[in-house]
Amino acid sequence: MAVKHLIDLDEFSHEELFKILNMANLIMKNPGYYTDSCHGKVMATLFYEHSTRTQMSFQTAMLRLGGTVIGFDNPLNSSVSKGESLKDTVRVISNYADLITMRHVDEGAAKAAALYSRSPIINAGDGGHLHPTQTLTDIVTLLETKGTLENLTIGLCGDLKNGRTVHSLIKAMSKFNNNKFVLISTKELTVPDYIKAILKKNNCPFSESTSLADAIGELDVLYMTRIQKERFLSEIDYINQKGVFVLDMEKLNKAKSDLKILHPLPRVDEIDIAVDDDPRAVYFDQTEYGMYARMALILHILDSDHKLINDTGDVNPAFTCENEKCITNKEIYLPKLTKAEENKQVCAYCEH
Amino acid sequence: MAVKHLIDLDEFSHEELFKILNMANLIMKNPGYYTDSCHGKVMATLFYEHSTRTQMSFQTAMLRLGGTVIGFDNPLNSSVSKGESLKDTVRVISNYADLITMRHVDEGAAKAAALYSRSPIINAGDGGHLHPTQTLTDIVTLLETKGTLENLTIGLCGDLKNGRTVHSLIKAMSKFNNNKFVLISTKELTVPDYIKAILKKNNCPFSESTSLADAIGELDVLYMTRIQKERFLSEIDYINQKGVFVLDMEKLNKAKSDLKILHPLPRVDEIDIAVDDDPRAVYFDQTEYGMYARMALILHILDSDHKLINDTGDVNPAFTCENEKCITNKEIYLPKLTKAEENKQVCAYCEH
Amino acid sequence: MAVKHLIDLDEFSHEELFKILNMANLIMKNPGYYTDSCHGKVMATLFYEHSTRTQMSFQTAMLRLGGTVIGFDNPLNSSVSKGESLKDTVRVISNYADLITMRHVDEGAAKAAALYSRSPIINAGDGGHLHPTQTLTDIVTLLETKGTLENLTIGLCGDLKNGRTVHSLIKAMSKFNNNKFVLISTKELTVPDYIKAILKKNNCPFSESTSLADAIGELDVLYMTRIQKERFLSEIDYINQKGVFVLDMEKLNKAKSDLKILHPLPRVDEIDIAVDDDPRAVYFDQTEYGMYARMALILHILDSDHKLINDTGDVNPAFTCENEKCITNKEIYLPKLTKAEENKQVCAYCEH
């Protein structure tokens, strides 16, 4: 059975992505029209790690389309705890459900699941690897609040080294015309080199800054994330620098009047709550856009015209993935798949 | 956005309360008529502490109206455990759901949530403070089984000092004409003075008794609750007195033939199971009335004509609530709201 | 109120069983026709022990019929943890739900629940006692993949002593014409004597084998189960024998081309994953047949013509069940019910 999955947002063509963005916009304008679009369809949410927020967003999306939801949010409650393989779980659940959204601790897990599922898989986060529906949420939010995905100066602030959502957003936005990036972080927590390589390859200007206050004035978009205390080099560094990356009204007063502030949430203290009431703060609305984005995605995936299976990569029996967080090191029956990236073969599951 | 919440049953006018009671009766008579009344609507049940019974009652109520349900029953699974504030959680979930029912360990939590929610909040219990839908359940049960809410001699038995549901029921029933109250408990566990003050203010006759057997003969209604072992003054007191507050067939034989026995459940051993088969026992039916009461409440709250926001009280920056269980001592960003009660200003969240 | 439960598959007449098998087949052929068959109905899944797979199968079955689902999957979250009796829980939940599926750790629990429920109870597993919907699943799978329930040589392999599903399947299939059984296990783990007595009583030929490889050639059906390591007599026995009861391609190559391999799942390592791709492997399809079987069962149970209450057995105050896992030893208020079996009175709950 050939089905269409969403493992990585990169798999969508530009045209396909805009089809989803347009659909999200249509749903927003007339949600009642879609109340029964998925009548009779069942979605499973297999959450091998807790992410109540993401799970509820998917559940609401399916319910607002008239579909229904089964699932679990704790592997300890599931057959997993009886030693069942991911393959078997997915084979069985895909007999029950028309669509599976899966969250997993291991990198490449969604890709692995897609090899065995009879129903489409939507990756709802596989470890530190990918979280494509968060990026889709971010893009819908930008399009709806800025009116365009081009000609934007996009600031990203916080832990840019480890932030999965930051990397995905940069990759996605670097494909649209004439976007500039301002990378705001400590020197130790700037984006990885492969992200800079993508920016250069796509001819995107970018600059780096260690001060949100200095950078904020030129931004059209500010994507805030948290720097965890343990990411600073030392306690002294933490005390000296933490305020530099906190958005408060004082810094916001230096910003453009049409700035839009995004945040993947949950927020801890990197945005002062006084900012919440400023019209430039769209991070709460962002969660609503995320729901519409997921509704559009579900409709797109369940569209009966999709019969294309994802490219699974090349079987390469001699390959062993060295990423210890890769699903292939947990589920040892998985075929050793690689794919070409730049000049080398990388693991087709976790891209390591 | 202005919406109507249910934080405290007191907020409903007499007219509004009877509108809900009538609606509950209509639904009971013809449940099939309401099967699709909430088609397309999503309710979130945010249960920060376990209360499976209450949560299932709300879920069933929404499902029987054709709506759908998302939610959690364990804060450890939620974004809460990542340090998110109640404000942020409520702002986000109210983007997903048309209605939120919330159970919380802290007093005043529902009131706090209502300040930030874009959707109506129904208080499903905030610590030891309020549990308005239990009281609504009790009132519907009385009206349906006694045929009136007036001219009743109402006995309340058990731990009347700490029983949240007891206090609320007395407050509610003292507003109807010509009800008498018989308060049956140990001397140490009688109702607080403020409840007696309410009874006096509303000109309700009441008496106190330390013997269920002595008091039962005059009652039209008996509201049973449990006395927890640790509430007795000593082990000896417990052994001597516990039987006095247990309802068994021997005591029931002294009661009127049209007595109705209520209990908020779960029951442990304060009602002998032999009583279950007596037609005067309505405590199991009470849970069904509770489901209809919640259906009526949901319909009332979702009625599109409600645009009135609750009175939030007065901002009083100098005020600090001394109740350590109050939500304001956990969520420190909350505005310091007070309201006038008798001659003094009390906390608008927990009424301490 | 008189309702029809499913506690033990034996309670269904041959005619009634075939009615359900036919219904499952009709649903399979035209699932869309049944999308709204249970519109407005609520099913509760009361899972006092985790069984995510079974619970999801029931949930999906009800959702695919247009009904809705409430429930819990952890007694610690429920009123049970407040000391409530099974009787009270069931009385209350049956006021909410039109149908209850119940999984419990204690033997006879479903029977006990049926005494107090206002809605039909479906036994979803009561300890090591019964699991009738697994057996119904197995029968539907056999009928759909073999085309008949007669004239089959049925091998059962693994731990035949402790396997609840094995015993039920043998009992069920021994009632159809001309089936032969091959019991494949270590000598210590063969079926209990009472199962052999049933086979003899029903004139079913059977043989015993200690080698899957030797036995597989003559089989039309192979029902695989796992032997847990701790069931072997010694570590040496385990190492020597474990491979004997593992199905791999080498053994499968000796089998008939129309063999069908079933397994109740989850599988650990008793079937090599290379077997999964063989068309004779139907154990994943079996889970889908299970969903259709449960859909048919739910329709059958909710059919409004059912007004027959189950026979509850004889009240026998002097009887005490000696099975320490029996529900009567936990819930002491239960009436002491017995029933005649062969020449003696056995417990009507756990049949001990």
Coordinates of N, CA and C in Angstrom, one line a residue, chain C residues 4 75 191 316:
Chain C
K4 N -28.3 -7.6 28.2 CA -27.5 -8.7 27.7 C -26.0 -8.4 27.9
P75 N -6.4 2.3 37.3 CA -7.2 2.4 38.5 C -6.7 3.5 39.5
V191 N -1.6 -28.6 27.8 CA -2.9 -28.0 28.2 C -3.3 -28.7 29.5
N316 N -25.7 -19.3 47.3 CA -25.3 -20.4 48.1 C -24.4 -19.9 49.3

